XYZ file of C-alpha atoms in Angstrom:
49
model
C -22.609 -6.654 13.633
C -20.627 -3.841 12.029
C -17.023 -3.594 12.484
C -15.935 -0.496 14.086
C -13.860 1.726 11.681
C -10.656 3.504 12.633
C -10.862 7.292 12.677
C -7.203 7.925 12.457
C -5.714 9.620 9.325
C -4.253 7.062 6.798
C -2.342 7.095 3.471
C -3.483 4.381 0.496
C -0.795 2.142 -0.386
C 1.145 2.743 -3.202
C 0.167 6.332 -2.833
C 3.000 8.765 -3.762
C 2.912 10.590 -0.465
C 5.255 13.323 -0.926
C 3.545 14.572 -4.559
C 0.264 14.175 -3.212
C 0.598 15.816 -0.079
C 2.321 18.548 -0.967
C -0.374 19.643 -4.010
C -2.316 22.566 -2.641
C -6.388 22.198 -3.244
C -7.764 24.312 -5.902
C -10.006 27.511 -5.285
C -12.925 24.958 -6.703
C -11.774 22.379 -4.279
C -11.468 24.682 -1.452
C -14.983 26.114 -2.332
C -16.943 22.610 -2.216
C -15.011 21.442 1.017
C -13.032 19.045 -0.609
C -9.423 19.201 0.635
C -7.981 18.152 3.624
C -5.362 19.812 6.270
C -1.979 18.483 6.249
C 0.494 19.109 9.112
C 4.395 18.213 8.754
C 6.087 16.791 11.707
C 10.038 16.651 11.797
C 12.401 15.108 14.246
C 15.332 17.288 14.758
C 17.807 15.172 16.054
C 20.903 16.883 17.656
C 24.044 14.990 18.405
C 25.556 16.175 21.728
C 28.810 14.489 21.884
């Protein structure tokens, strides 16, 4: 029986996350469909003391 693969996005261990995810796809990569959409989320904490 084959194992079910997870379909959630992941990043390879040891990959320079910031540099790799910030790089824009080239026109050729876009043409060939070899790109990934990246969404940036940030948590903005405000101290209300």
